[in-house]
Coordinates of C-alpha atoms in Angstrom, one line a residue:
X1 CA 119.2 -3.3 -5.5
X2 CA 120.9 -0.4 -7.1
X3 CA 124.5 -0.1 -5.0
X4 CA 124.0 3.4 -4.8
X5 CA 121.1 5.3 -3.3
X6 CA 121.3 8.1 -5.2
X7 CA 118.1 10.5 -4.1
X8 CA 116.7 7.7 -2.5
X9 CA 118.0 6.8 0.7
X10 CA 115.7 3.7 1.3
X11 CA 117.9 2.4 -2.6
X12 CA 116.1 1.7 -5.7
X13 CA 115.4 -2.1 -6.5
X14 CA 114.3 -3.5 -10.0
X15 CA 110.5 -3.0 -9.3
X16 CA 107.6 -4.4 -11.5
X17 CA 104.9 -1.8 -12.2
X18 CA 102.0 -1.5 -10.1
X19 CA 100.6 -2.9 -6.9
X20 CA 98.5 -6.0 -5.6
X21 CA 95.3 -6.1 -7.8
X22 CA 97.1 -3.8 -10.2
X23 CA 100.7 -4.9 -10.3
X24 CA 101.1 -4.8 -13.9
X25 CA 103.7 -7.7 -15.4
X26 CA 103.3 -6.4 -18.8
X27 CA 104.5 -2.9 -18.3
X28 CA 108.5 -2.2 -18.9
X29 CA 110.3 -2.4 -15.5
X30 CA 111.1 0.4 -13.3
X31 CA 113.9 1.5 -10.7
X32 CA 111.8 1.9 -7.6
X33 CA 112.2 2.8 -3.6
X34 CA 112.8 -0.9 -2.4
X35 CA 109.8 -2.3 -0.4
X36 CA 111.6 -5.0 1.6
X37 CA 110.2 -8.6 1.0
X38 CA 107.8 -7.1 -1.7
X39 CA 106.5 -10.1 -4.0
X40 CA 107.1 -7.6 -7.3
X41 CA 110.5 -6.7 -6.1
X42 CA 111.8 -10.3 -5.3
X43 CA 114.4 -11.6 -8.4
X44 CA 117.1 -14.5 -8.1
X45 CA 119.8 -14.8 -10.2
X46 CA 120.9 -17.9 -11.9
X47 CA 117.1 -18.9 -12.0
X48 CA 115.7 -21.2 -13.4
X49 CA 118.7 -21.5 -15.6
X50 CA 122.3 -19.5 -16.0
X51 CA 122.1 -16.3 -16.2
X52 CA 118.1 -15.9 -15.6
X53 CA 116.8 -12.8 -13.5
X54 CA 113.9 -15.2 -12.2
X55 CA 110.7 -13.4 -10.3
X56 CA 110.0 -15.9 -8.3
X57 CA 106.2 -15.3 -7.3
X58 CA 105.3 -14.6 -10.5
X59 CA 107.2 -17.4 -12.2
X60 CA 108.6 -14.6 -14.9
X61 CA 112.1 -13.9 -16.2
X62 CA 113.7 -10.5 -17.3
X63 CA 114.0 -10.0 -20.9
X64 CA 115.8 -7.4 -22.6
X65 CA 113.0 -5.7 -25.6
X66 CA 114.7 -2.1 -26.9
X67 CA 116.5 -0.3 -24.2
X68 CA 113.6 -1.5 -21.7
X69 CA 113.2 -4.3 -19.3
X70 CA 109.9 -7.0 -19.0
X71 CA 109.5 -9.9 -17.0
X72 CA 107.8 -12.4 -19.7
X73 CA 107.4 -16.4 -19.4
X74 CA 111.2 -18.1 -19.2
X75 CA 112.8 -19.0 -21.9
X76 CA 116.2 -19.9 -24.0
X77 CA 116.1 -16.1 -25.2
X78 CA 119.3 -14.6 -24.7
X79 CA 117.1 -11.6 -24.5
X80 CA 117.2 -13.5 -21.2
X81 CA 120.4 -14.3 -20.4
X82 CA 122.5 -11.6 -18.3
X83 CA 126.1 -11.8 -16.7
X84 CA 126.8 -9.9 -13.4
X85 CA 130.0 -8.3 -13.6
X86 CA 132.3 -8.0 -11.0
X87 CA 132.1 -4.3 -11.3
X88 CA 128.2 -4.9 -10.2
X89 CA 127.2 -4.5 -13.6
X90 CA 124.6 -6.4 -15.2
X91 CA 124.4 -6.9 -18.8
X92 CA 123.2 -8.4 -22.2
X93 CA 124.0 -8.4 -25.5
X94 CA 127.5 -10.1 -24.9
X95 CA 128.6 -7.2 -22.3
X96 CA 127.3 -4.4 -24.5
X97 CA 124.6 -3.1 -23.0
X98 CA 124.1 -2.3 -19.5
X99 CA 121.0 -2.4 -16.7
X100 CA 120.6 1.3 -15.4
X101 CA 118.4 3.4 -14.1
X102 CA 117.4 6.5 -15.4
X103 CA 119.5 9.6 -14.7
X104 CA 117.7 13.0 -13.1
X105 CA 116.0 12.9 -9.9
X106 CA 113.3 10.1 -9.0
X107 CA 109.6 11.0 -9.5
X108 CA 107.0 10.4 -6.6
X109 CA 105.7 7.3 -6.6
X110 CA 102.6 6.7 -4.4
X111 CA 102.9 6.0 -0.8
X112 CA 104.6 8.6 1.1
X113 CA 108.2 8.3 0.3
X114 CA 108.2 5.9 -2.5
X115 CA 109.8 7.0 -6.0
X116 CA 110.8 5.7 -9.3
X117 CA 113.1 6.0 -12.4
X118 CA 112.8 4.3 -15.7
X119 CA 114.9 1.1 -15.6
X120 CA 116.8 1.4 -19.0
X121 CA 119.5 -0.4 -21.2
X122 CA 122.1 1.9 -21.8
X123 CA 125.6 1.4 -23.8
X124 CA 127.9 -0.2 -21.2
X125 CA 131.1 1.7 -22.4
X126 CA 129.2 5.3 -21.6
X127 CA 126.7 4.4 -18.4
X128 CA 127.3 6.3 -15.3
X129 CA 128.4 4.2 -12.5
X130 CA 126.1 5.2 -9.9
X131 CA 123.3 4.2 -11.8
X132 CA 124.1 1.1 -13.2
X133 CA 125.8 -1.1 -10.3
X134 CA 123.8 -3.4 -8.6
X135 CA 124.1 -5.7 -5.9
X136 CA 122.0 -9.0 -4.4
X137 CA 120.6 -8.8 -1.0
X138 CA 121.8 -11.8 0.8
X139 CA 123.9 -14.5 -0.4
X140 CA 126.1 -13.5 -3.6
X141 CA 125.1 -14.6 -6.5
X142 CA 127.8 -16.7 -7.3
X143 CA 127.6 -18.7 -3.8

């Protein structure tokens, strides 16, 4: 979940595209209103191995492509591989380039409050905090 709520006061979480019959694994990942215990929405870190963003119902693992985000089949990538910073930050490419979401206002969404940003990888050195610190509901990820 993104640390700060920015325009969206229910936070954004890392959100797979889509919903149910249409959820779409193949599209990039977005920032989007957090649906608590949402199946799309649901990632563990350090899954199934060090450094994996693992979504667990759909047995998938975050992969860095461009400056966009995918969940594709796990693997020893280090497409694959992120470190969470103690800042909040997480990031690939040896620290270099950051998880954020997209600056601007959210967009509407579907349902009746939900909204979305593009999830992006952006230049650590230059990403705006708000946007780019995020934090694990529940048990740190380093418990």
């Amino acid at each position: 979940m993104l640390a700060d709520p920015l325009d969206e006061p229910e936070f954004y979480c890392v959100d797979v595209a889509g919903f149910g019959a249409n959820l779409n694994v193949n599209a990039p990942l977005q920032a989007h209103t957090c649906k608590p215990g949402a199946d799309d929405e649901l990632f563990a870190f350090d899954r199934p191995a060090e450094g994996q963003l693992y979504l667990v119902e759909h047995d998938r693992c975050v992969e860095a492509d461009g400056t966009s985000l995918y969940v594709r089949p796990c693997s020893e990538s280090p497409l694959q591989r992120f470190a969470y910073g103690g800042d909040g930050t997480l990031s690939v490419d040896e620290g270099a380039l950051c998880m954020a979401a997209a600056s601007g206002s959210g967009e509407p969404a579907g349902g009746r409050s939900h909204v979305r940003r593009d999830l992006l990888l952006q230049p650590c050195s230059g990403v705006e905090p708000a946007l780019s610190r995020w934090v694990f509901p529940g048990p740190s990820p380093f418990a």
